[in-house]
XYZ file of N, CA and C in Angstrom:
672
model
N 0.837 -1.197 0.000
C 0.000 0.000 0.000
C 0.878 1.255 0.000
N 0.372 2.370 -0.550
C 1.156 3.605 -0.560
C 1.525 4.044 0.856
N 2.752 4.526 1.000
C 3.278 4.918 2.304
C 3.579 6.418 2.321
N 3.157 7.079 3.385
C 3.496 8.483 3.590
C 4.405 8.575 4.809
N 5.582 9.144 4.619
C 6.486 9.413 5.730
C 6.262 10.858 6.149
N 5.629 11.037 7.299
C 5.253 12.350 7.804
C 6.278 12.769 8.856
N 7.119 13.740 8.523
C 8.284 14.115 9.321
C 8.048 15.452 10.024
N 8.414 15.495 11.292
C 8.444 16.786 11.972
C 9.774 17.488 11.659
N 9.725 18.792 11.505
C 10.946 19.549 11.219
C 12.011 19.311 12.296
N 13.239 19.623 11.942
C 14.369 19.496 12.853
C 14.341 20.602 13.905
N 15.291 20.526 14.842
C 15.334 21.511 15.923
C 15.423 22.925 15.353
N 14.512 23.768 15.812
C 14.514 25.169 15.411
C 15.170 26.004 16.510
N 14.880 27.309 16.524
C 15.590 28.213 17.440
C 14.667 28.686 18.552
N 14.245 27.750 19.389
C 13.330 28.020 20.497
C 13.947 29.022 21.464
N 13.117 29.957 21.929
C 13.570 30.930 22.908
C 14.296 32.120 22.319
N 14.363 32.216 20.987
C 14.997 33.360 20.338
C 13.922 34.215 19.677
N 14.338 35.352 19.150
C 13.386 36.243 18.493
C 12.937 35.709 17.142
N 13.645 34.717 16.602
C 13.261 34.112 15.326
C 13.301 32.597 15.474
N 12.194 32.050 15.947
C 12.119 30.588 16.118
C 12.230 29.861 14.788
N 11.739 30.477 13.714
C 11.589 29.786 12.437
C 12.891 29.705 11.644
N 13.893 29.121 12.243
C 15.147 28.815 11.552
C 15.787 27.635 12.264
N 16.421 26.775 11.505
C 17.044 25.599 12.099
C 18.302 25.975 12.863
N 18.523 25.282 13.971
C 19.800 25.383 14.676
C 20.829 24.540 13.922
N 22.074 24.662 14.312
C 23.107 23.820 13.702
C 22.806 22.350 13.966
N 22.345 22.045 15.182
C 21.981 20.666 15.488
C 20.817 20.221 14.612
N 19.858 21.117 14.373
C 18.729 20.778 13.525
C 19.159 20.384 12.120
N 20.113 21.087 11.576
C 20.610 20.731 10.243
C 21.276 19.351 10.264
N 21.992 19.055 11.340
C 22.613 17.737 11.449
C 21.563 16.648 11.597
N 20.530 16.889 12.401
C 19.439 15.927 12.524
C 18.839 15.608 11.155
N 18.638 16.633 10.350
C 18.055 16.451 9.018
C 18.960 15.600 8.140
N 20.250 15.858 8.196
C 21.182 15.076 7.375
C 21.215 13.621 7.829
N 21.195 13.397 9.139
C 21.165 12.012 9.627
C 19.900 11.293 9.163
N 18.780 12.012 9.161
C 17.543 11.381 8.687
C 17.649 11.058 7.197
N 18.243 11.964 6.438
C 18.451 11.681 5.014
C 19.322 10.454 4.802
N 20.366 10.304 5.609
C 21.227 9.123 5.516
C 20.432 7.849 5.806
N 19.556 7.927 6.814
C 18.752 6.759 7.175
C 17.801 6.386 6.040
N 17.118 7.369 5.472
C 16.200 7.086 4.364
C 16.962 6.517 3.164
N 18.151 7.054 2.901
C 18.958 6.550 1.787
C 19.362 5.096 2.027
N 19.730 4.777 3.277
C 20.123 3.400 3.605
C 18.962 2.432 3.424
N 17.733 2.933 3.592
C 16.554 2.106 3.341
C 16.238 1.971 1.857
N 16.965 2.692 1.034
C 16.747 2.636 -0.408
C 15.471 3.329 -0.856
N 15.030 4.340 -0.101
C 13.764 4.987 -0.405
C 13.879 5.938 -1.590
N 12.861 5.930 -2.422
C 12.691 6.880 -3.516
C 11.315 7.503 -3.342
N 11.257 8.824 -3.384
C 9.994 9.497 -3.102
C 9.263 9.871 -4.391
N 8.022 9.410 -4.491
C 7.181 9.768 -5.638
C 6.679 11.200 -5.499
N 6.251 11.565 -4.296
C 5.787 12.913 -4.001
C 6.582 13.465 -2.829
N 6.911 14.758 -2.889
C 7.629 15.428 -1.803
C 6.929 16.747 -1.510
N 6.497 16.922 -0.266
C 5.797 18.148 0.116
C 6.314 18.649 1.458
N 6.271 19.950 1.622
C 6.639 20.575 2.889
C 5.816 21.832 3.065
N 5.607 22.215 4.315
C 4.952 23.477 4.583
C 5.807 24.636 4.112
N 5.280 25.834 4.212
C 6.009 27.006 3.727
C 6.916 27.631 4.769
N 6.891 27.134 6.012
C 7.747 27.690 7.055
C 9.210 27.363 6.777
N 10.108 28.261 7.151
C 11.535 28.089 6.856
C 12.062 26.801 7.466
N 11.680 26.504 8.695
C 12.196 25.309 9.363
C 11.733 24.031 8.681
N 10.543 24.055 8.089
C 10.043 22.898 7.358
C 10.769 22.740 6.021
N 10.900 23.842 5.303
C 11.582 23.811 4.015
C 13.034 23.393 4.154
N 13.730 23.951 5.147
C 15.150 23.641 5.295
C 15.383 22.214 5.777
N 14.472 21.689 6.587
C 14.570 20.273 6.969
C 14.481 19.393 5.735
N 13.501 19.670 4.883
C 13.334 18.887 3.656
C 14.565 19.016 2.755
N 15.071 20.222 2.599
C 16.217 20.445 1.720
C 17.472 19.734 2.226
N 17.709 19.794 3.517
C 18.911 19.148 4.074
C 18.856 17.635 3.898
N 17.717 17.044 4.222
C 17.650 15.577 4.136
C 17.672 15.116 2.685
N 17.020 15.869 1.794
C 17.018 15.493 0.382
C 18.406 15.624 -0.229
N 19.127 16.683 0.147
C 20.487 16.860 -0.370
C 21.382 15.688 0.041
N 21.204 15.218 1.263
C 21.978 14.080 1.746
C 21.670 12.821 0.947
N 20.419 12.712 0.490
C 20.004 11.549 -0.292
C 20.335 11.678 -1.775
N 20.770 12.874 -2.198
C 21.029 13.095 -3.612
C 19.802 13.477 -4.405
N 18.701 13.840 -3.697
C 17.487 14.298 -4.361
C 17.611 15.777 -4.692
N 16.904 16.215 -5.717
C 16.851 17.627 -6.064
C 15.819 18.328 -5.198
N 16.220 19.430 -4.569
C 15.310 20.170 -3.701
C 14.199 20.856 -4.485
N 14.406 21.068 -5.795
C 13.357 21.736 -6.562
C 12.147 20.830 -6.795
N 12.225 19.587 -6.323
C 11.078 18.689 -6.406
C 10.097 18.860 -5.263
N 10.414 19.753 -4.313
C 9.529 19.975 -3.164
C 8.325 20.795 -3.589
N 7.141 20.290 -3.302
C 5.910 21.069 -3.471
C 5.626 21.759 -2.145
N 5.508 23.080 -2.176
C 5.231 23.844 -0.962
C 3.731 23.925 -0.733
N 3.288 23.477 0.440
C 1.862 23.469 0.776
C 1.675 24.100 2.149
N 1.156 25.336 2.211
C 0.920 25.984 3.508
C -0.064 25.231 4.401
N -0.821 24.299 3.826
C -1.716 23.483 4.635
C -0.986 22.634 5.651
N 0.318 22.455 5.461
C 1.143 21.667 6.381
C 1.771 22.516 7.479
N 1.503 23.814 7.455
C 2.107 24.711 8.441
C 1.584 24.447 9.845
N 2.351 24.925 10.820
C 1.990 24.786 12.226
C 0.822 25.705 12.574
N 0.176 25.424 13.720
C -0.855 26.310 14.244
C -0.236 27.668 14.581
N -1.060 28.719 14.699
C -0.543 30.063 15.014
C -0.223 30.189 16.499
N 0.899 29.647 16.921
C 1.223 29.530 18.338
C 1.270 30.846 19.093
N 1.896 31.860 18.516
C 1.997 33.137 19.218
C 0.623 33.769 19.409
N -0.226 33.645 18.388
C -1.576 34.206 18.491
C -2.394 33.485 19.555
N -2.249 32.174 19.650
C -2.975 31.412 20.666
C -2.508 31.810 22.065
N -1.202 31.924 22.227
C -0.653 32.277 23.533
C -1.118 33.669 23.948
N -1.080 34.601 22.998
C -1.504 35.973 23.298
C -2.989 36.027 23.617
N -3.805 35.258 22.892
C -5.245 35.255 23.131
C -5.576 34.698 24.509
N -4.816 33.705 24.949
C -5.080 33.076 26.241
C -4.582 33.931 27.405
N -3.448 34.597 27.207
C -2.821 35.333 28.311
C -3.160 36.811 28.314
N -3.881 37.260 27.306
C -4.187 38.686 27.236
C -3.072 39.516 26.631
N -2.236 38.856 25.813
C -1.218 39.597 25.075
C 0.207 39.384 25.538
N 0.457 38.425 26.404
C 1.821 38.176 26.893
C 2.726 37.704 25.758
N 4.011 38.036 25.862
C 4.994 37.605 24.864
C 5.472 36.194 25.170
N 5.291 35.251 24.261
C 5.762 33.889 24.535
C 7.275 33.803 24.664
N 8.001 34.596 23.885
C 9.459 34.522 23.940
C 9.967 34.972 25.303
N 9.412 36.044 25.835
C 9.827 36.517 27.158
C 9.545 35.475 28.237
N 8.396 34.804 28.109
C 8.049 33.779 29.097
C 8.947 32.558 28.963
N 9.298 32.182 27.741
C 10.206 31.066 27.524
C 11.540 31.315 28.211
N 12.024 32.542 28.140
C 13.312 32.884 28.740
C 13.228 32.984 30.256
N 12.080 33.472 30.742
C 11.951 33.724 32.185
C 11.596 32.469 32.969
N 10.722 31.631 32.405
C 10.212 30.466 33.154
C 9.822 29.388 32.156
N 10.784 28.556 31.799
C 10.583 27.541 30.755
C 9.419 26.619 31.087
N 9.398 26.058 32.292
C 8.328 25.137 32.677
C 6.982 25.852 32.761
N 7.001 27.058 33.309
C 5.765 27.822 33.393
C 5.199 28.139 32.028
N 6.078 28.403 31.073
C 5.622 28.662 29.706
C 4.864 27.458 29.156
N 5.423 26.272 29.310
C 4.781 25.089 28.738
C 3.459 24.762 29.439
N 3.371 25.003 30.737
C 2.091 24.802 31.426
C 1.023 25.744 30.857
N 1.409 26.989 30.660
C 0.472 27.965 30.119
C 0.111 27.622 28.683
N 1.104 27.210 27.921
C 0.852 26.903 26.513
C -0.078 25.699 26.368
N 0.121 24.689 27.186
C -0.770 23.530 27.145
C -2.216 23.958 27.443
N -2.380 24.817 28.432
C -3.717 25.311 28.774
C -4.310 26.128 27.631
N -3.464 26.920 26.963
C -3.937 27.704 25.823
C -4.399 26.802 24.685
N -3.660 25.739 24.435
C -4.043 24.786 23.391
C -5.393 24.145 23.708
N -5.582 23.751 24.960
C -6.847 23.125 25.334
C -8.000 24.119 25.207
N -7.757 25.360 25.598
C -8.792 26.382 25.457
C -9.149 26.595 23.990
N -8.154 26.556 23.133
C -8.391 26.681 21.685
C -9.236 25.511 21.185
N -8.859 24.297 21.568
C -9.608 23.114 21.141
C -11.053 23.148 21.641
N -11.262 23.752 22.814
C -12.608 23.859 23.386
C -13.375 25.062 22.847
N -12.776 25.789 21.908
C -13.404 26.971 21.292
C -13.656 28.065 22.322
N -12.686 28.257 23.233
C -12.824 29.280 24.267
C -11.917 30.488 24.040
N -11.215 30.525 22.908
C -10.353 31.663 22.600
C -10.986 32.527 21.516
N -10.813 33.836 21.652
C -11.326 34.768 20.661
C -10.173 35.394 19.888
N -10.476 35.869 18.690
C -9.512 36.598 17.853
C -8.280 35.759 17.517
N -8.521 34.513 17.120
C -7.435 33.663 16.638
C -7.620 33.432 15.136
N -6.515 33.218 14.400
C -6.593 33.137 12.942
C -7.409 31.977 12.399
N -7.476 30.869 13.120
C -8.262 29.722 12.669
C -8.723 28.932 13.881
N -9.771 28.143 13.682
C -10.290 27.320 14.764
C -9.550 25.980 14.803
N -9.745 25.264 15.886
C -9.178 23.918 16.027
C -9.666 23.019 14.892
N -10.950 23.098 14.577
C -11.495 22.273 13.500
C -10.926 22.661 12.143
N -10.781 23.943 11.883
C -10.196 24.381 10.622
C -8.754 23.906 10.491
N -8.032 23.951 11.587
C -6.654 23.466 11.615
C -6.606 21.988 11.220
N -7.476 21.193 11.807
C -7.509 19.771 11.485
C -7.887 19.511 10.042
N -8.834 20.260 9.524
C -9.283 20.062 8.145
C -8.186 20.388 7.141
N -7.462 21.484 7.379
C -6.417 21.840 6.408
C -5.253 20.857 6.448
N -4.919 20.352 7.656
C -3.827 19.392 7.764
C -4.188 18.081 7.077
N -5.382 17.601 7.325
C -5.820 16.354 6.687
C -5.840 16.503 5.169
N -6.361 17.637 4.700
C -6.411 17.875 3.261
C -5.030 17.911 2.635
N -4.070 18.513 3.331
C -2.713 18.607 2.806
C -2.052 17.238 2.708
N -2.246 16.395 3.709
C -1.633 15.060 3.676
C -2.311 14.182 2.628
N -3.621 14.291 2.499
C -4.315 13.533 1.452
C -3.873 13.987 0.062
N -3.580 15.273 -0.082
C -3.084 15.776 -1.366
C -1.741 15.140 -1.704
N -0.905 14.917 -0.690
C 0.387 14.273 -0.908
C 0.233 12.818 -1.338
N -0.901 12.225 -0.990
C -1.153 10.820 -1.335
C -1.719 10.654 -2.746
N -2.134 11.752 -3.359
C -2.739 11.660 -4.679
C -1.738 11.137 -5.711
N -2.158 10.175 -6.502
C -1.328 9.627 -7.558
C -0.370 8.545 -7.112
N -0.339 8.239 -5.816
C 0.545 7.179 -5.345
C 0.004 5.814 -5.743
N 0.887 4.968 -6.199
C 0.524 3.588 -6.507
C 0.977 2.669 -5.389
N 0.755 1.400 -5.557
C 0.865 0.437 -4.466
C 2.160 0.545 -3.671
N 3.314 0.621 -4.322
C 4.593 0.605 -3.604
C 5.255 1.977 -3.532
N 4.511 3.024 -3.828
C 5.080 4.364 -3.808
C 5.212 4.911 -2.383
N 6.146 5.855 -2.234
C 6.372 6.510 -0.944
C 6.343 8.025 -1.150
N 5.657 8.725 -0.260
C 5.642 10.181 -0.265
C 6.349 10.686 0.984
N 7.089 11.778 0.825
C 7.726 12.453 1.956
C 6.963 13.742 2.227
N 6.547 13.929 3.480
C 5.817 15.130 3.879
C 6.485 15.695 5.131
N 6.894 16.967 5.081
C 7.544 17.612 6.225
C 6.613 18.671 6.789
N 6.292 18.538 8.060
C 5.348 19.440 8.715
C 5.888 19.802 10.097
N 5.001 19.967 11.068
C 5.375 20.380 12.429
C 4.651 19.518 13.455
N 5.133 19.575 14.700
C 4.613 18.693 15.742
C 3.147 18.868 16.036
N 2.689 20.110 16.126
C 1.285 20.338 16.418
C 0.370 19.885 15.302
N 0.797 20.126 14.064
C 0.008 19.704 12.910
C -0.065 18.180 12.831
N 1.060 17.528 13.097
C 1.079 16.065 13.081
C 0.224 15.518 14.215
N 0.359 16.089 15.408
C -0.456 15.644 16.537
C -1.931 15.797 16.270
N -2.307 16.915 15.643
C -3.720 17.150 15.319
C -4.237 16.091 14.356
N -3.453 15.767 13.337
C -3.864 14.758 12.366
C -3.967 13.383 13.011
N -2.990 13.032 13.837
C -3.021 11.717 14.483
C -4.225 11.597 15.408
N -4.556 12.685 16.096
C -5.734 12.652 16.944
C -6.993 12.368 16.150
N -7.087 12.987 14.979
C -8.267 12.764 14.137
C -8.304 11.347 13.584
N -7.153 10.854 13.107
C -7.108 9.509 12.534
C -7.505 8.454 13.565
N -7.023 8.626 14.792
C -7.255 7.629 15.839
C -8.540 7.874 16.632
N -9.204 8.984 16.367
C -10.424 9.295 17.112
C -10.151 9.709 18.546
N -8.951 10.201 18.813
C -8.572 10.586 20.176
C -9.107 11.977 20.508
N -9.303 12.272 21.794
C -9.756 13.616 22.184
C -8.666 14.650 21.958
N -9.060 15.923 22.027
C -8.105 17.009 21.802
C -6.931 16.937 22.769
N -7.189 16.558 24.014
C -6.103 16.491 24.994
C -5.011 15.519 24.564
N -5.394 14.440 23.900
C -4.409 13.471 23.418
C -3.651 14.025 22.224
N -4.346 14.714 21.323
C -3.672 15.346 20.191
C -2.646 16.356 20.676
N -2.976 17.102 21.729
C -2.043 18.067 22.307
C -0.836 17.344 22.901
N -1.077 16.217 23.546
C 0.023 15.430 24.118
C 0.923 14.882 23.016
N 0.316 14.410 21.916
C 1.117 13.975 20.763
C 2.063 15.098 20.335
N 1.520 16.292 20.255
C 2.302 17.453 19.844
C 3.502 17.654 20.769
N 3.260 17.713 22.062
C 4.307 18.062 23.006
C 5.375 16.980 23.149
N 5.055 15.743 22.750
C 6.015 14.642 22.867
C 6.707 14.316 21.548
N 6.339 15.017 20.460
C 6.907 14.655 19.161
C 8.326 15.203 19.028
N 9.252 14.337 18.633
C 10.662 14.680 18.601
C 11.059 15.319 17.264
N 12.053 16.173 17.306
C 12.531 16.803 16.073
C 13.088 15.759 15.110
N 12.672 15.849 13.877
C 12.924 14.881 12.798
C 12.352 13.495 13.099
N 11.476 13.396 14.102
C 10.713 12.168 14.270
C 9.747 12.029 13.105
N 9.387 10.804 12.775
C 8.455 10.624 11.664
C 7.430 9.536 11.970
N 6.288 9.695 11.336
C 5.227 8.687 11.366
C 5.164 8.014 10.005
N 4.758 6.777 9.994
C 4.452 6.080 8.746
C 2.938 5.953 8.659
N 2.370 6.540 7.617
C 0.933 6.483 7.385
C 0.648 5.682 6.127
N -0.384 4.889 6.185
C -0.848 4.137 5.024
C -2.037 4.878 4.430
N -1.973 5.154 3.142
C -3.070 5.837 2.449
C -3.938 4.811 1.740
N -5.219 4.805 2.096
C -6.184 3.888 1.482
C -7.362 4.735 0.997
N -7.355 5.075 -0.289
C -8.396 5.958 -0.797
C -8.313 7.307 -0.114
N -9.418 7.729 0.479
C -9.458 8.998 1.201
C -9.259 8.820 2.705
N -8.785 7.655 3.115
C -8.543 7.410 4.536
C -7.062 7.235 4.796
N -6.673 7.475 6.046
C -5.279 7.333 6.467
C -5.229 6.422 7.682
N -4.204 5.592 7.748
C -4.003 4.704 8.887
C -2.595 4.880 9.426
N -2.452 4.796 10.736
C -1.144 4.977 11.372
C -0.436 3.633 11.465
N 0.755 3.556 10.859
C 1.549 2.329 10.932
C 2.641 2.429 11.991
N 3.157 3.628 12.220
C 4.159 3.827 13.270
C 4.173 5.303 13.651
N 4.777 5.603 14.808
C 4.643 6.943 15.387
C 5.936 7.408 16.030
N 6.336 8.653 15.737
C 7.423 9.343 16.460
C 8.739 8.571 16.414
N 9.080 8.058 15.229
C 10.295 7.257 15.072
C 11.531 8.139 14.915
N 12.613 7.782 15.597
C 13.896 8.475 15.410
C 15.042 7.455 15.319
N 14.965 6.470 14.420
C 16.026 5.460 14.349
C 17.386 6.056 14.009
N 17.392 7.197 13.332
C 18.646 7.852 12.961
C 19.340 8.516 14.144
N 18.638 8.619 15.277
C 19.217 9.223 16.481
C 19.430 8.211 17.598
N 19.088 6.960 17.348
C 19.136 5.955 18.412
C 20.488 5.248 18.460
N 21.519 6.046 18.644
C 22.879 5.561 18.853
C 23.407 6.253 20.109
N 24.259 5.589 20.886
C 24.745 6.215 22.127
C 25.342 7.598 21.903
N 26.090 7.763 20.817
C 26.751 9.043 20.572
C 25.796 10.127 20.061
N 24.546 9.750 19.761
C 23.582 10.728 19.262
C 22.433 10.988 20.231
N 22.500 10.439 21.410
C 21.403 10.628 22.360
C 21.164 12.105 22.658
N 22.228 12.884 22.697
C 22.085 14.313 22.971
C 21.319 15.025 21.876
N 21.219 14.393 20.720
C 20.564 15.014 19.570
C 19.057 14.789 19.538
N 18.512 14.092 20.530
C 17.053 13.916 20.597
C 16.469 15.136 21.295
N 15.733 15.942 20.551
C 15.198 17.200 21.057
C 13.710 17.307 20.741
N 13.057 18.282 21.363
C 11.588 18.378 21.273
C 11.092 19.762 20.868
N 11.963 20.705 20.512
C 11.497 22.072 20.247
C 12.113 22.640 18.980
């Protein structure tokens, strides 16, 4: 059956004024993932990534390592992450997430988790999209990547942790709280294997990081 490899972007620049750029470690994570895919002998029929810099650069780094041409990437904003800063501001009354990340890392994540749940419960105002709209666009984007795949074809899709968590929650019928937990536990350059069957998706594996599961690479397992 057609296989979709749904990858979370590599480590970005959490806690800085520009989160949307890969760290040096993030670029290395991407290259290691490309090496792993190459060792599996994978050839991608379809390649898609969101329009965010961290998503695009993750795809480019891993593809370059595999010898793929980066100009084969189809950019799909439907794969982009939720509007995190807007959600945080709506929940806190305008607080800066970056300042909170620097001042109280654990406190930031507690607040952010609560903001996500409030969003899922439709309790936030003045946000760019609803929880349901977020889920619909993510599902549509992944199904678009599956179009034209034949029995043994593989598609590569690079997105973000929250978007992947939202999709997995929908596929498995899990509540919003579980989708949020999927998001917060998803590792950088972790990937899911999804089986595409018509207009349906099935989860074959979740949050895999075989390219980082070596003693000398344990430090490279990151979540932000």
